[in-house]
Short mmCIF file of C-alpha atoms in Angstrom, two decimals:
data_model
loop_
_atom_site.label_atom_id
_atom_site.label_comp_id
_atom_site.label_asym_id
_atom_site.label_seq_id
_atom_site.Cartn_x
_atom_site.Cartn_y
_atom_site.Cartn_z
CA MET A 2 -40.47 -73.02 6.97
CA ASN A 3 -39.17 -72.13 3.59
CA LYS A 4 -35.31 -73.09 3.29
CA ASP A 5 -34.35 -70.14 1.10
CA VAL A 6 -35.90 -66.15 1.69
CA TYR A 7 -35.40 -63.52 -0.36
CA ILE A 8 -35.25 -59.90 1.10
CA ARG A 9 -35.72 -56.70 -1.00
CA ALA A 10 -34.38 -53.79 0.56
CA ASP A 11 -32.34 -50.52 -0.07
CA ALA A 12 -29.91 -48.20 1.70
CA ASN A 13 -28.41 -45.06 0.62
CA ASP A 14 -27.44 -41.52 1.53
CA VAL A 15 -31.05 -40.38 1.21
CA ILE A 16 -32.97 -43.20 3.13
CA ALA A 17 -30.23 -44.26 5.52
CA THR A 18 -29.41 -47.73 6.61
CA GLY A 19 -32.70 -48.36 8.61
CA HIS A 20 -34.72 -50.78 6.22
CA VAL A 21 -31.81 -52.69 5.61
CA MET A 22 -30.35 -53.03 9.51
CA ARG A 23 -33.80 -54.39 10.75
CA CYS A 24 -34.02 -56.71 7.71
CA LEU A 25 -30.53 -57.98 8.74
CA SER A 26 -31.88 -58.79 12.28
CA ILE A 27 -34.73 -60.69 10.63
CA ALA A 28 -32.37 -62.38 8.49
CA GLU A 29 -29.97 -63.31 11.35
CA GLN A 30 -32.49 -65.11 13.11
CA LEU A 31 -33.48 -67.14 10.13
CA ARG A 32 -29.95 -68.19 9.56
CA LYS A 33 -30.40 -69.45 13.08
CA ASN A 34 -33.04 -71.67 11.89
CA ASN A 35 -30.98 -73.06 8.65
CA VAL A 36 -32.59 -70.74 6.45
CA ASN A 37 -30.67 -69.42 3.40
CA VAL A 38 -31.22 -65.61 3.05
CA THR A 39 -30.54 -63.31 -0.01
CA PHE A 40 -30.78 -59.73 -0.23
CA VAL A 41 -31.89 -58.16 -3.44
CA THR A 42 -31.04 -54.29 -3.92
CA ALA A 43 -31.22 -51.92 -6.43
CA ASP A 44 -27.64 -51.02 -6.46
CA ASN A 45 -24.49 -51.68 -4.79
CA ASN A 46 -25.08 -48.70 -1.95
CA ALA A 47 -25.74 -51.29 0.68
CA CYS A 48 -23.78 -54.31 -0.45
CA ASP A 49 -20.85 -53.68 2.02
CA ILE A 50 -23.52 -53.41 4.89
CA ILE A 51 -25.01 -56.70 3.85
CA ARG A 52 -21.87 -58.71 3.12
CA ASP A 53 -20.25 -57.76 6.24
CA ARG A 54 -22.71 -59.89 7.97
CA LYS A 55 -21.95 -62.65 5.76
CA PHE A 56 -25.00 -62.60 3.27
CA GLN A 57 -25.34 -62.93 -0.16
CA VAL A 58 -26.79 -59.91 -1.95
CA ASP A 59 -27.94 -59.90 -5.96
CA ILE A 60 -28.06 -56.21 -7.55
CA LEU A 61 -31.15 -55.64 -9.80
CA ASN A 62 -29.13 -52.45 -11.43
CA SER A 63 -32.63 -50.59 -10.74
CA THR A 64 -33.91 -47.41 -9.50
CA TRP A 65 -34.56 -47.38 -5.77
CA ASN A 66 -37.22 -44.90 -5.25
CA ASN A 67 -39.02 -45.83 -8.33
CA LEU A 68 -39.81 -49.63 -7.99
CA ASP A 69 -42.59 -49.88 -10.77
CA LYS A 70 -39.55 -49.55 -13.15
CA GLU A 71 -37.91 -52.72 -11.71
CA ILE A 72 -41.12 -54.80 -12.05
CA GLY A 73 -39.99 -56.65 -15.22
CA ASN A 74 -36.74 -57.36 -14.01
CA MET A 75 -38.06 -58.73 -10.57
CA LYS A 76 -39.95 -61.05 -12.37
CA LYS A 77 -37.63 -62.61 -14.10
CA TYR A 78 -35.42 -62.95 -10.99
CA LEU A 79 -38.17 -64.45 -9.29
CA ILE A 80 -38.86 -67.07 -11.90
CA LYS A 81 -35.30 -67.84 -12.37
CA ASN A 82 -34.41 -68.36 -8.66
CA GLN A 83 -37.65 -69.82 -8.03
CA VAL A 84 -38.35 -67.65 -5.23
CA LYS A 85 -41.03 -68.94 -2.80
CA LEU A 86 -40.98 -66.23 -0.31
CA LEU A 87 -39.91 -62.43 -0.49
CA VAL A 88 -39.91 -60.11 2.38
CA VAL A 89 -40.01 -56.55 0.89
CA ASP A 90 -38.97 -53.15 3.03
CA SER A 91 -39.51 -50.12 1.12
CA TYR A 92 -41.64 -47.07 1.26
CA TYR A 93 -41.54 -47.09 -2.57
CA ILE A 94 -43.63 -50.03 -3.47
CA THR A 95 -46.91 -49.46 -5.12
CA GLU A 96 -50.17 -51.33 -5.45
CA ASN A 97 -49.36 -52.27 -9.23
CA TYR A 98 -45.79 -53.53 -7.90
CA LEU A 99 -47.32 -56.05 -5.08
CA ASN A 100 -50.14 -56.94 -7.44
CA VAL A 101 -48.02 -58.08 -10.16
CA LEU A 102 -45.19 -59.91 -7.88
CA SER A 103 -47.90 -61.28 -5.72
CA GLU A 104 -48.83 -63.58 -8.57
CA TYR A 105 -45.14 -64.87 -8.85
CA THR A 106 -44.04 -65.69 -5.07
CA LYS A 107 -45.52 -64.96 -1.33
CA ILE A 108 -44.64 -61.74 -0.08
CA ILE A 109 -44.32 -60.14 3.37
CA TYR A 110 -44.31 -56.62 3.48
CA ILE A 111 -42.66 -54.72 6.79
CA ASP A 112 -44.87 -51.56 6.80
CA ASP A 113 -44.60 -48.34 8.46
CA LEU A 114 -47.03 -46.19 6.97
CA LYS A 115 -50.15 -47.73 6.26
CA LYS A 116 -50.76 -46.59 2.56
CA PHE A 117 -53.08 -48.94 1.06
CA GLU A 118 -54.38 -52.18 0.68
CA TYR A 119 -51.30 -54.24 0.59
CA ASN A 120 -51.61 -57.38 -1.59
CA VAL A 121 -49.20 -59.59 0.15
CA SER A 122 -49.53 -62.74 2.25
CA ALA A 123 -48.55 -61.13 5.52
CA VAL A 124 -47.63 -57.43 6.89
CA ILE A 125 -45.19 -56.55 9.79
CA CYS A 126 -45.50 -53.29 11.82
CA ASP A 127 -43.80 -52.81 14.79
CA ASN A 128 -45.08 -49.61 15.53
CA PRO A 129 -46.10 -49.57 19.19
CA PHE A 130 -49.11 -47.43 18.37
CA ALA A 131 -50.57 -49.35 15.44
CA SER A 132 -53.52 -51.96 15.74
CA ALA A 133 -54.50 -54.92 13.73
CA SER A 134 -57.91 -53.22 13.75
CA ASP A 135 -56.59 -50.09 11.91
CA TYR A 136 -55.40 -52.44 8.75
CA ILE A 137 -58.64 -54.52 8.89
CA LYS A 138 -60.65 -51.52 8.38
CA MET A 139 -58.40 -50.50 5.50
CA TYR A 140 -58.93 -53.56 3.54
CA LYS A 141 -62.41 -53.69 1.61
CA ASN A 142 -61.42 -55.12 -1.98
CA ILE A 143 -58.95 -57.75 -1.25
CA LYS A 144 -58.52 -60.31 1.41
CA CYS A 145 -56.60 -58.92 4.52
CA PRO A 146 -53.40 -60.51 5.02
CA GLU A 147 -51.87 -62.23 8.08
CA LEU A 148 -50.94 -59.19 10.65
CA LEU A 149 -48.26 -59.06 12.80
CA ILE A 150 -48.69 -55.87 14.42
CA GLY A 151 -47.27 -53.97 17.42
CA GLY A 152 -43.88 -53.64 19.39
CA ARG A 153 -43.34 -56.93 20.05
CA TYR A 154 -42.50 -57.72 16.31
CA ALA A 155 -39.66 -55.17 16.60
CA PRO A 156 -36.53 -57.12 14.70
CA LEU A 157 -34.05 -56.69 17.51
CA ARG A 158 -30.58 -58.61 17.19
CA ASP A 159 -29.47 -60.71 19.99
CA GLU A 160 -27.01 -58.43 21.42
CA PHE A 161 -30.02 -56.45 22.68
CA SER A 162 -31.05 -59.61 25.09
CA TYR A 163 -31.43 -58.90 28.82
CA GLN A 164 -28.26 -57.54 30.39
CA PRO A 165 -28.17 -55.56 33.71
CA TYR A 166 -27.92 -51.66 33.72
CA VAL A 167 -26.11 -49.69 35.88
CA VAL A 168 -27.75 -46.08 36.83
CA ARG A 169 -25.61 -43.57 38.19
CA ASP A 170 -26.49 -40.81 40.35
CA GLU A 171 -24.64 -38.26 37.94
CA VAL A 172 -24.82 -38.36 33.91
CA GLU A 173 -21.23 -39.04 33.18
CA LYS A 174 -21.85 -40.14 29.19
CA ILE A 175 -24.16 -39.19 26.91
CA LEU A 176 -24.97 -41.12 23.95
CA ILE A 177 -25.95 -39.45 20.55
CA THR A 178 -27.35 -41.45 17.59
CA THR A 179 -29.14 -39.89 14.77
CA GLY A 180 -29.46 -42.31 11.95
CA GLY A 181 -27.34 -43.42 9.20
CA THR A 182 -27.29 -40.01 7.17
CA ASP A 183 -27.94 -37.14 9.73
CA ALA A 184 -28.71 -34.65 6.57
CA PHE A 185 -29.23 -31.78 9.01
CA ASN A 186 -25.95 -32.46 11.16
CA ILE A 187 -28.19 -32.85 14.36
CA THR A 188 -25.21 -34.45 16.07
CA GLY A 189 -22.90 -31.75 15.50
CA LYS A 190 -25.36 -29.27 16.82
CA LEU A 191 -26.19 -31.11 19.72
CA ILE A 192 -22.39 -31.61 20.56
CA PHE A 193 -21.84 -27.96 19.72
CA GLU A 194 -24.72 -26.91 22.40
CA LEU A 195 -23.64 -29.46 25.15
CA GLU A 196 -19.82 -28.05 25.01
CA LYS A 197 -21.14 -24.52 25.59
CA ASP A 198 -23.41 -25.50 28.62
CA SER A 199 -20.86 -25.51 31.47
CA LYS A 200 -22.55 -28.13 33.52
CA TYR A 201 -21.56 -30.54 30.71
CA LYS A 202 -17.85 -29.58 31.07
CA ASN A 203 -16.74 -33.00 32.68
CA THR A 204 -19.34 -35.14 30.55
CA GLU A 205 -18.08 -37.55 27.78
CA ILE A 206 -20.02 -37.32 24.51
CA HIS A 207 -20.27 -40.26 22.60
CA ALA A 208 -21.54 -40.05 19.02
CA ILE A 209 -22.47 -42.78 16.78
CA VAL A 210 -21.62 -41.66 13.02
CA GLY A 211 -23.39 -43.66 10.29
CA ARG A 212 -22.03 -45.00 7.31
CA PHE A 213 -23.70 -42.34 5.15
CA ASN A 214 -23.06 -39.37 7.49
CA GLN A 215 -22.40 -36.36 5.13
CA HIS A 216 -21.11 -34.34 8.05
CA LYS A 217 -18.09 -36.52 9.04
CA LYS A 218 -15.42 -33.87 8.46
CA GLU A 219 -17.09 -31.26 10.54
CA LEU A 220 -17.64 -34.06 13.42
CA VAL A 221 -14.09 -34.74 13.57
CA GLU A 222 -13.11 -31.02 13.59
CA LEU A 223 -15.52 -30.76 16.97
CA GLN A 224 -13.76 -33.84 18.26
CA GLU A 225 -10.44 -32.53 17.72
CA LYS A 226 -11.42 -29.27 19.60
CA ASN A 227 -13.06 -31.29 22.64
CA PRO A 228 -11.50 -33.85 24.52
CA ASN A 229 -14.55 -35.17 26.00
CA VAL A 230 -16.27 -35.74 22.37
CA PHE A 231 -15.58 -39.41 20.98
CA LEU A 232 -16.75 -40.69 17.66
CA HIS A 233 -17.69 -44.06 16.68
CA GLU A 234 -18.03 -45.23 12.93
CA ASN A 235 -18.83 -48.68 11.76
CA VAL A 236 -19.97 -49.92 15.03
CA ASN A 237 -20.66 -53.74 15.24
CA ASN A 238 -21.70 -53.56 18.99
CA ILE A 239 -23.76 -50.43 19.55
CA SER A 240 -25.69 -52.27 22.42
CA TYR A 241 -22.28 -51.59 24.29
CA TRP A 242 -22.32 -47.82 24.16
CA MET A 243 -26.01 -47.78 24.83
CA ARG A 244 -25.31 -49.62 28.05
CA THR A 245 -22.38 -47.84 28.66
CA CYS A 246 -23.84 -44.24 28.45
CA ASP A 247 -26.16 -42.95 31.05
CA ILE A 248 -28.44 -41.05 28.67
CA ALA A 249 -29.13 -41.18 25.17
CA VAL A 250 -30.43 -38.70 22.64
CA SER A 251 -31.65 -40.65 19.64
CA ALA A 252 -33.72 -40.26 16.13
CA GLY A 253 -36.79 -42.50 15.89
CA GLY A 254 -37.14 -45.89 14.45
CA THR A 255 -36.01 -49.38 15.85
CA THR A 256 -33.08 -47.44 17.47
CA LEU A 257 -35.57 -46.73 20.08
CA TYR A 258 -36.68 -50.30 20.74
CA GLU A 259 -32.71 -51.10 21.08
CA LEU A 260 -32.55 -48.27 23.66
CA CYS A 261 -35.05 -49.68 25.45
CA SER A 262 -34.15 -53.15 25.49
CA CYS A 263 -30.80 -51.80 27.03
CA ARG A 264 -32.89 -49.82 29.67
CA ALA A 265 -31.23 -46.54 28.60
CA PRO A 266 -32.86 -43.02 29.65
CA VAL A 267 -33.75 -41.66 26.10
CA GLU A 268 -34.79 -38.38 24.71
CA PHE A 269 -35.79 -38.63 20.89
CA PHE A 270 -36.65 -36.34 18.25
#
């Protein structure tokens, strides 16, 4: 295994933190195997998240949603750092981006969208409904890469290893987790509706507030008015709340795998 791995991913108030968080899960496992991991980002938005986990991050000063514009700088970066393996996790990659950079390093792409023939060494897709045959059919002009497809490839942290889950007869605590940004304030709307319903008057509502949540002020106001509402920011042990609460309302993505590993009943949107 390469002793140095580089990961290209971004996070901000538009795309939230999902790409970086799942890459951090991969990075932590690599570190356990004595692999040095360096993150490469377009800007400094994700730096605190990454450095909190004690990983180095290098900033390209590029545009996160137009990766073709960074190709020149990325080529120089790959050559300067003698990068042998680059993991890329971005919805904004293009065929040109991968075609050019694959000439300089081995690339592993973390995919969700199956957009085109990825000119890479390997593709990882943890969608439980995807299959390798879907990708094989897509490849007509270039060699199909190694395929790591399906839910067993979901990158989960050690905190989601098996622990017993207590099932109560009554719902006493509800967990709400809507991702890193929650642009439409789904959390606030859910809290408002739950508080209106008399059958939840004695139920605790625990809401995870993402780093880039744009409605923190409104959520704090809701918390101040409702003694059963609890907000949790900068959570480093979200598995604790997943196991503590009796049911969860969640956005999609890797969080669903985390909830399943905690054996928490979940409703997602």
